[in-house]
């Protein structure tokens, strides 16, 4: 199977195909940043394709296939630049009451073995009742607490793991006037706005310092959970579940922190196009690969919205509050 379809424009390249084959067609050391959620089968099955990593028969086989992705990402990434992996602990069975597997830990060890240095982990907070209502996990029901609290679980965090590729980074990611946009749920104190884009000494840039304190935190409890791209129309008639797109706040932060405008941001598991959308909206070039046709088509619609400067979310509402207002 080579690439089945593609949509290429100045700001992006979207490929319908297996990410391993798409990556094999990309040259060495040209990608400046990659960001993605790996399709782990214990959580969802996205399609019936045998190339879909979520269809691996067991954990060991998944990790074996995933190793090729991590290795290829290393080859196509510029020395000293980053990859960011969005993941969570995964249950050892589907009952929702059993043990957990340290998937993030296994991802870290895999990256270290393939030439990446583990350098940061952000935990993304999730509200327990919202998780219970979305997943119907038995171990999050209040009734479980009442009946036998040894069976209770927690609404586990999502994690964003950040790795640096081996080698010396030839082009720093500089922010000469600090950070000027905040992607998150908190209200920026109004008295800080005069410092936005501050040209003077950066030690005085209180606007950027405020954003930096949110972004440098190991604990991101200010991610807007519903700020995701439209995805419902991408559902096939035989799908049991929707893809759950990655929150744009998470992607915006990592793209801003770890790449320069004009650089290339890649995602091997594009889904409905969130990582490419964010990259394009922030003035980078986005490249993505996706196996499932209906997600690929939705990704085109979403990324075209970014090119046209439209800010869309799942409800097609304006995505961001105007922070400057
Ligand atoms: C967790 S979802 C990604 C969602 C994405 N972050 C978004 O916001 O829409 C993982 C995606 O990987 C895709 N996928 C699975 N195996 C693949 C492969 N070998 N090549 C390309 N895409 C694949 C699935 O179809 C699914 O859309």
GROMACS .gro file of C-alpha atoms and ligand atoms in nm:
model
  352
    1UNK     CA    1   0.000   0.000   0.000
    2UNK     CA    2   0.165   0.329  -0.088
    3UNK     CA    3  -0.013   0.660  -0.028
    4UNK     CA    4  -0.379   0.619  -0.131
    5UNK     CA    5  -0.458   0.988  -0.158
    6UNK     CA    6  -0.297   1.316  -0.068
    7UNK     CA    7  -0.373   1.686  -0.039
    8UNK     CA    8  -0.073   1.915  -0.064
    9UNK     CA    9  -0.068   2.296  -0.041
   10UNK     CA   10   0.190   2.559   0.059
   11UNK     CA   11   0.119   2.531   0.432
   12UNK     CA   12   0.046   2.158   0.464
   13UNK     CA   13   0.070   1.807   0.321
   14UNK     CA   14  -0.190   1.549   0.423
   15UNK     CA   15  -0.145   1.184   0.332
   16UNK     CA   16  -0.401   0.905   0.338
   17UNK     CA   17  -0.190   0.598   0.411
   18UNK     CA   18   0.018   0.402   0.657
   19UNK     CA   19   0.242   0.641   0.852
   20UNK     CA   20   0.540   0.405   0.828
   21UNK     CA   21   0.531   0.424   0.450
   22UNK     CA   22   0.464   0.797   0.451
   23UNK     CA   23   0.766   0.852   0.677
   24UNK     CA   24   0.984   0.632   0.456
   25UNK     CA   25   0.917   0.877   0.173
   26UNK     CA   26   1.035   1.176   0.382
   27UNK     CA   27   1.402   1.286   0.375
   28UNK     CA   28   1.639   1.267   0.676
   29UNK     CA   29   1.641   1.540   0.943
   30UNK     CA   30   1.381   1.776   0.788
   31UNK     CA   31   1.108   1.766   1.054
   32UNK     CA   32   1.147   2.020   1.335
   33UNK     CA   33   0.883   1.883   1.571
   34UNK     CA   34   0.642   1.589   1.586
   35UNK     CA   35   0.338   1.561   1.811
   36UNK     CA   36   0.075   1.287   1.826
   37UNK     CA   37  -0.132   1.041   2.028
   38UNK     CA   38  -0.038   0.680   1.950
   39UNK     CA   39  -0.339   0.460   1.859
   40UNK     CA   40  -0.320   0.211   2.142
   41UNK     CA   41  -0.570  -0.073   2.089
   42UNK     CA   42  -0.669  -0.117   2.453
   43UNK     CA   43  -0.846   0.219   2.429
   44UNK     CA   44  -1.008   0.233   2.081
   45UNK     CA   45  -1.017   0.048   1.752
   46UNK     CA   46  -1.022   0.301   1.473
   47UNK     CA   47  -1.062   0.079   1.167
   48UNK     CA   48  -1.047  -0.281   1.055
   49UNK     CA   49  -0.721  -0.230   0.863
   50UNK     CA   50  -0.443  -0.467   0.968
   51UNK     CA   51  -0.207  -0.170   0.935
   52UNK     CA   52  -0.398   0.013   1.205
   53UNK     CA   53  -0.178  -0.006   1.517
   54UNK     CA   54  -0.488  -0.020   1.736
   55UNK     CA   55  -0.559  -0.366   1.587
   56UNK     CA   56  -0.240  -0.530   1.715
   57UNK     CA   57  -0.342  -0.853   1.890
   58UNK     CA   58  -0.154  -0.775   2.212
   59UNK     CA   59   0.059  -0.519   2.391
   60UNK     CA   60   0.394  -0.674   2.296
   61UNK     CA   61   0.302  -0.672   1.925
   62UNK     CA   62   0.185  -0.312   1.950
   63UNK     CA   63   0.517  -0.206   2.107
   64UNK     CA   64   0.708  -0.396   1.839
   65UNK     CA   65   0.524  -0.207   1.559
   66UNK     CA   66   0.539   0.122   1.744
   67UNK     CA   67   0.919   0.087   1.765
   68UNK     CA   68   0.934   0.140   1.385
   69UNK     CA   69   0.741   0.466   1.423
   70UNK     CA   70   0.976   0.595   1.694
   71UNK     CA   71   1.281   0.492   1.488
   72UNK     CA   72   1.157   0.658   1.168
   73UNK     CA   73   1.066   0.975   1.358
   74UNK     CA   74   1.424   0.986   1.483
   75UNK     CA   75   1.557   0.961   1.129
   76UNK     CA   76   1.335   1.237   0.986
   77UNK     CA   77   1.378   1.480   1.280
   78UNK     CA   78   1.642   1.753   1.283
   79UNK     CA   79   1.921   1.685   1.540
   80UNK     CA   80   1.846   1.822   1.885
   81UNK     CA   81   1.474   1.878   1.810
   82UNK     CA   82   1.171   1.736   1.983
   83UNK     CA   83   0.891   1.483   1.963
   84UNK     CA   84   0.589   1.501   2.198
   85UNK     CA   85   0.375   1.196   2.275
   86UNK     CA   86   0.027   1.226   2.424
   87UNK     CA   87  -0.065   0.914   2.624
   88UNK     CA   88  -0.208   0.773   2.946
   89UNK     CA   89  -0.186   0.467   3.167
   90UNK     CA   90  -0.392   0.190   3.009
   91UNK     CA   91  -0.604  -0.076   3.178
   92UNK     CA   92  -0.477  -0.434   3.173
   93UNK     CA   93  -0.832  -0.549   3.089
   94UNK     CA   94  -1.159  -0.396   2.967
   95UNK     CA   95  -1.348  -0.449   3.293
   96UNK     CA   96  -1.247  -0.107   3.428
   97UNK     CA   97  -1.179  -0.256   3.771
   98UNK     CA   98  -0.842  -0.419   3.722
   99UNK     CA   99  -0.484  -0.310   3.707
  100UNK     CA  100  -0.308  -0.046   3.503
  101UNK     CA  101  -0.018  -0.074   3.267
  102UNK     CA  102   0.255   0.192   3.275
  103UNK     CA  103   0.225   0.280   2.904
  104UNK     CA  104   0.399   0.620   2.951
  105UNK     CA  105   0.694   0.441   3.117
  106UNK     CA  106   0.720   0.194   2.829
  107UNK     CA  107   0.707   0.483   2.580
  108UNK     CA  108   0.994   0.654   2.765
  109UNK     CA  109   1.210   0.340   2.764
  110UNK     CA  110   1.138   0.280   2.396
  111UNK     CA  111   1.240   0.635   2.302
  112UNK     CA  112   1.559   0.613   2.509
  113UNK     CA  113   1.652   0.290   2.330
  114UNK     CA  114   1.596   0.461   1.992
  115UNK     CA  115   1.819   0.765   2.050
  116UNK     CA  116   1.583   1.014   2.218
  117UNK     CA  117   1.646   1.186   2.549
  118UNK     CA  118   1.347   1.207   2.783
  119UNK     CA  119   1.321   1.572   2.893
  120UNK     CA  120   0.972   1.669   3.016
  121UNK     CA  121   0.636   1.534   3.127
  122UNK     CA  122   0.317   1.738   3.165
  123UNK     CA  123   0.018   1.578   3.341
  124UNK     CA  124  -0.319   1.693   3.202
  125UNK     CA  125  -0.590   1.692   3.467
  126UNK     CA  126  -0.932   1.533   3.404
  127UNK     CA  127  -1.246   1.585   3.607
  128UNK     CA  128  -1.358   1.249   3.759
  129UNK     CA  129  -1.735   1.281   3.702
  130UNK     CA  130  -1.685   1.391   3.342
  131UNK     CA  131  -1.461   1.086   3.284
  132UNK     CA  132  -1.716   0.857   3.446
  133UNK     CA  133  -1.996   0.994   3.227
  134UNK     CA  134  -1.789   0.966   2.911
  135UNK     CA  135  -1.641   0.620   2.970
  136UNK     CA  136  -1.895   0.463   3.210
  137UNK     CA  137  -1.596   0.314   3.397
  138UNK     CA  138  -1.739   0.112   3.688
  139UNK     CA  139  -1.447   0.195   3.916
  140UNK     CA  140  -1.536   0.566   3.893
  141UNK     CA  141  -1.900   0.521   3.997
  142UNK     CA  142  -2.002   0.652   4.338
  143UNK     CA  143  -2.195   0.324   4.374
  144UNK     CA  144  -1.859   0.139   4.371
  145UNK     CA  145  -1.740   0.347   4.663
  146UNK     CA  146  -2.059   0.260   4.849
  147UNK     CA  147  -2.035  -0.113   4.773
  148UNK     CA  148  -1.660  -0.181   4.801
  149UNK     CA  149  -1.404   0.096   4.777
  150UNK     CA  150  -1.117  -0.149   4.720
  151UNK     CA  151  -1.254  -0.153   4.361
  152UNK     CA  152  -1.238   0.227   4.319
  153UNK     CA  153  -1.011   0.381   4.057
  154UNK     CA  154  -0.904   0.735   3.971
  155UNK     CA  155  -0.968   0.954   3.668
  156UNK     CA  156  -0.613   0.913   3.541
  157UNK     CA  157  -0.425   1.206   3.391
  158UNK     CA  158  -0.327   1.230   3.028
  159UNK     CA  159   0.045   1.285   2.984
  160UNK     CA  160   0.244   1.477   2.730
  161UNK     CA  161   0.593   1.328   2.718
  162UNK     CA  162   0.862   1.536   2.550
  163UNK     CA  163   1.183   1.390   2.404
  164UNK     CA  164   1.488   1.546   2.241
  165UNK     CA  165   1.656   1.377   1.947
  166UNK     CA  166   2.027   1.306   1.974
  167UNK     CA  167   2.264   1.560   1.817
  168UNK     CA  168   2.315   1.937   1.840
  169UNK     CA  169   2.023   2.164   1.744
  170UNK     CA  170   2.156   2.396   1.469
  171UNK     CA  171   1.866   2.649   1.494
  172UNK     CA  172   1.751   2.772   1.838
  173UNK     CA  173   1.379   2.815   1.901
  174UNK     CA  174   1.395   3.175   2.022
  175UNK     CA  175   1.120   3.403   2.159
  176UNK     CA  176   1.281   3.751   2.146
  177UNK     CA  177   0.966   3.923   2.283
  178UNK     CA  178   0.854   3.630   2.497
  179UNK     CA  179   0.521   3.449   2.467
  180UNK     CA  180   0.235   3.659   2.329
  181UNK     CA  181  -0.060   3.414   2.317
  182UNK     CA  182  -0.202   3.199   2.595
  183UNK     CA  183  -0.388   2.877   2.508
  184UNK     CA  184  -0.584   2.783   2.819
  185UNK     CA  185  -0.875   2.839   3.053
  186UNK     CA  186  -0.742   3.099   3.298
  187UNK     CA  187  -0.809   3.471   3.263
  188UNK     CA  188  -0.488   3.667   3.213
  189UNK     CA  189  -0.472   3.947   3.473
  190UNK     CA  190  -0.572   4.264   3.281
  191UNK     CA  191  -0.282   4.469   3.421
  192UNK     CA  192  -0.038   4.245   3.230
  193UNK     CA  193  -0.165   4.329   2.881
  194UNK     CA  194   0.054   4.641   2.840
  195UNK     CA  195   0.355   4.404   2.849
  196UNK     CA  196   0.232   4.189   2.561
  197UNK     CA  197   0.502   4.175   2.292
  198UNK     CA  198   0.735   4.375   2.521
  199UNK     CA  199   1.036   4.502   2.325
  200UNK     CA  200   1.245   4.607   2.626
  201UNK     CA  201   1.436   4.392   2.875
  202UNK     CA  202   1.267   4.052   2.884
  203UNK     CA  203   1.312   4.026   3.262
  204UNK     CA  204   1.039   4.296   3.273
  205UNK     CA  205   0.801   4.111   3.040
  206UNK     CA  206   0.531   4.027   3.295
  207UNK     CA  207   0.283   3.911   3.026
  208UNK     CA  208   0.520   3.646   2.894
  209UNK     CA  209   0.629   3.548   3.244
  210UNK     CA  210   0.267   3.479   3.339
  211UNK     CA  211   0.211   3.250   3.038
  212UNK     CA  212   0.545   3.082   3.093
  213UNK     CA  213   0.449   2.990   3.450
  214UNK     CA  214   0.138   2.812   3.320
  215UNK     CA  215   0.324   2.636   3.039
  216UNK     CA  216   0.632   2.532   3.243
  217UNK     CA  217   0.407   2.364   3.500
  218UNK     CA  218   0.427   1.985   3.529
  219UNK     CA  219   0.050   1.992   3.592
  220UNK     CA  220  -0.176   2.140   3.324
  221UNK     CA  221  -0.515   2.191   3.489
  222UNK     CA  222  -0.611   2.478   3.256
  223UNK     CA  223  -0.665   2.285   2.932
  224UNK     CA  224  -1.006   2.352   2.773
  225UNK     CA  225  -1.129   1.996   2.728
  226UNK     CA  226  -1.396   2.081   2.470
  227UNK     CA  227  -1.172   2.287   2.249
  228UNK     CA  228  -1.126   2.018   1.989
  229UNK     CA  229  -1.180   2.011   1.616
  230UNK     CA  230  -1.504   1.894   1.451
  231UNK     CA  231  -1.495   1.513   1.438
  232UNK     CA  232  -1.848   1.376   1.450
  233UNK     CA  233  -1.907   1.393   1.072
  234UNK     CA  234  -1.600   1.171   1.027
  235UNK     CA  235  -1.780   0.876   1.180
  236UNK     CA  236  -1.832   0.574   0.952
  237UNK     CA  237  -2.165   0.389   0.980
  238UNK     CA  238  -1.998   0.078   1.131
  239UNK     CA  239  -1.782   0.271   1.382
  240UNK     CA  240  -1.843   0.176   1.744
  241UNK     CA  241  -1.672   0.485   1.883
  242UNK     CA  242  -1.562   0.832   1.777
  243UNK     CA  243  -1.201   0.930   1.755
  244UNK     CA  244  -1.131   1.160   2.048
  245UNK     CA  245  -0.936   1.454   1.907
  246UNK     CA  246  -0.648   1.600   2.105
  247UNK     CA  247  -0.728   1.933   2.271
  248UNK     CA  248  -0.592   2.223   2.070
  249UNK     CA  249  -0.455   2.395   2.383
  250UNK     CA  250  -0.215   2.102   2.433
  251UNK     CA  251  -0.093   2.116   2.075
  252UNK     CA  252  -0.073   2.496   2.059
  253UNK     CA  253   0.150   2.500   2.366
  254UNK     CA  254   0.396   2.243   2.241
  255UNK     CA  255   0.408   2.391   1.888
  256UNK     CA  256   0.475   2.739   2.031
  257UNK     CA  257   0.737   2.619   2.279
  258UNK     CA  258   0.924   2.370   2.062
  259UNK     CA  259   0.925   2.505   1.704
  260UNK     CA  260   0.985   2.829   1.515
  261UNK     CA  261   0.735   2.989   1.276
  262UNK     CA  262   0.781   2.850   0.924
  263UNK     CA  263   0.919   2.516   1.049
  264UNK     CA  264   0.777   2.168   0.981
  265UNK     CA  265   0.550   1.996   1.232
  266UNK     CA  266   0.468   1.630   1.162
  267UNK     CA  267   0.208   1.393   1.300
  268UNK     CA  268   0.214   1.022   1.208
  269UNK     CA  269  -0.138   0.958   1.346
  270UNK     CA  270  -0.334   1.255   1.217
  271UNK     CA  271  -0.693   1.155   1.301
  272UNK     CA  272  -0.913   1.453   1.207
  273UNK     CA  273  -0.611   1.679   1.170
  274UNK     CA  274  -0.571   1.858   1.508
  275UNK     CA  275  -0.190   1.870   1.509
  276UNK     CA  276  -0.172   1.994   1.148
  277UNK     CA  277  -0.451   2.247   1.210
  278UNK     CA  278  -0.266   2.393   1.508
  279UNK     CA  279   0.066   2.401   1.321
  280UNK     CA  280  -0.089   2.585   1.025
  281UNK     CA  281  -0.284   2.825   1.250
  282UNK     CA  282   0.043   2.911   1.426
  283UNK     CA  283   0.232   2.978   1.102
  284UNK     CA  284   0.417   2.647   1.074
  285UNK     CA  285   0.399   2.390   0.794
  286UNK     CA  286   0.199   2.081   0.894
  287UNK     CA  287   0.245   1.728   0.760
  288UNK     CA  288   0.019   1.440   0.863
  289UNK     CA  289  -0.054   1.076   0.780
  290UNK     CA  290  -0.385   0.902   0.847
  291UNK     CA  291  -0.500   0.551   0.761
  292UNK     CA  292  -0.876   0.591   0.785
  293UNK     CA  293  -1.043   0.754   0.483
  294UNK     CA  294  -1.323   0.934   0.670
  295UNK     CA  295  -1.075   1.092   0.916
  296UNK     CA  296  -0.847   1.192   0.630
  297UNK     CA  297  -1.138   1.371   0.458
  298UNK     CA  298  -1.235   1.545   0.782
  299UNK     CA  299  -0.870   1.648   0.834
  300UNK     CA  300  -0.875   1.819   0.494
  301UNK     CA  301  -1.185   2.018   0.593
  302UNK     CA  302  -1.036   2.112   0.929
  303UNK     CA  303  -0.694   2.209   0.798
  304UNK     CA  304  -0.854   2.415   0.517
  305UNK     CA  305  -1.036   2.607   0.790
  306UNK     CA  306  -0.699   2.690   0.947
  307UNK     CA  307  -0.564   2.808   0.611
  308UNK     CA  308  -0.868   3.032   0.570
  309UNK     CA  309  -0.809   3.169   0.921
  310UNK     CA  310  -1.134   3.021   1.053
  311UNK     CA  311  -1.126   2.908   1.416
  312UNK     CA  312  -1.353   2.608   1.447
  313UNK     CA  313  -1.428   2.367   1.727
  314UNK     CA  314  -1.651   2.063   1.768
  315UNK     CA  315  -1.960   2.283   1.795
  316UNK     CA  316  -1.831   2.518   1.527
  317UNK     CA  317  -1.813   2.799   1.775
  318UNK     CA  318  -1.537   3.054   1.797
  319UNK     CA  319  -1.240   2.870   1.940
  320UNK     CA  320  -1.061   3.130   2.145
  321UNK     CA  321  -1.176   3.408   2.371
  322UNK     CA  322  -1.023   3.732   2.252
  323UNK     CA  323  -0.768   3.766   2.529
  324UNK     CA  324  -0.686   4.122   2.432
  325UNK     CA  325  -1.046   4.242   2.469
  326LIG     C1  326  -0.548   0.869   1.881
  326LIG     S1  327  -0.602   0.887   1.716
  326LIG     C2  328  -0.533   1.044   1.674
  326LIG     C3  329  -0.628   1.158   1.693
  326LIG     C4  330  -0.565   1.291   1.655
  326LIG     N1  331  -0.466   1.330   1.751
  326LIG     C5  332  -0.673   1.397   1.643
  326LIG     O1  333  -0.671   1.493   1.722
  326LIG     O2  334  -0.763   1.382   1.560
  326LIG     C6  335  -0.495   0.777   1.633
  326LIG     C7  336  -0.514   0.774   1.483
  326LIG     O3  337  -0.413   0.690   1.426
  326LIG     C8  338  -0.468   0.630   1.308
  326LIG     N2  339  -0.380   0.518   1.270
  326LIG     C9  340  -0.370   0.394   1.326
  326LIG     N3  341  -0.273   0.323   1.267
  326LIG    C10  342  -0.218   0.403   1.171
  326LIG    C11  343  -0.111   0.387   1.077
  326LIG     N4  344  -0.041   0.273   1.069
  326LIG     N5  345  -0.082   0.491   0.995
  326LIG    C12  346  -0.152   0.608   1.002
  326LIG     N6  347  -0.255   0.629   1.088
  326LIG    C13  348  -0.287   0.528   1.172
  326LIG    C14  349  -0.609   0.595   1.351
  326LIG     O4  350  -0.696   0.577   1.238
  326LIG    C15  351  -0.647   0.718   1.436
  326LIG     O5  352  -0.712   0.815   1.359
   0.00000   0.00000   0.00000
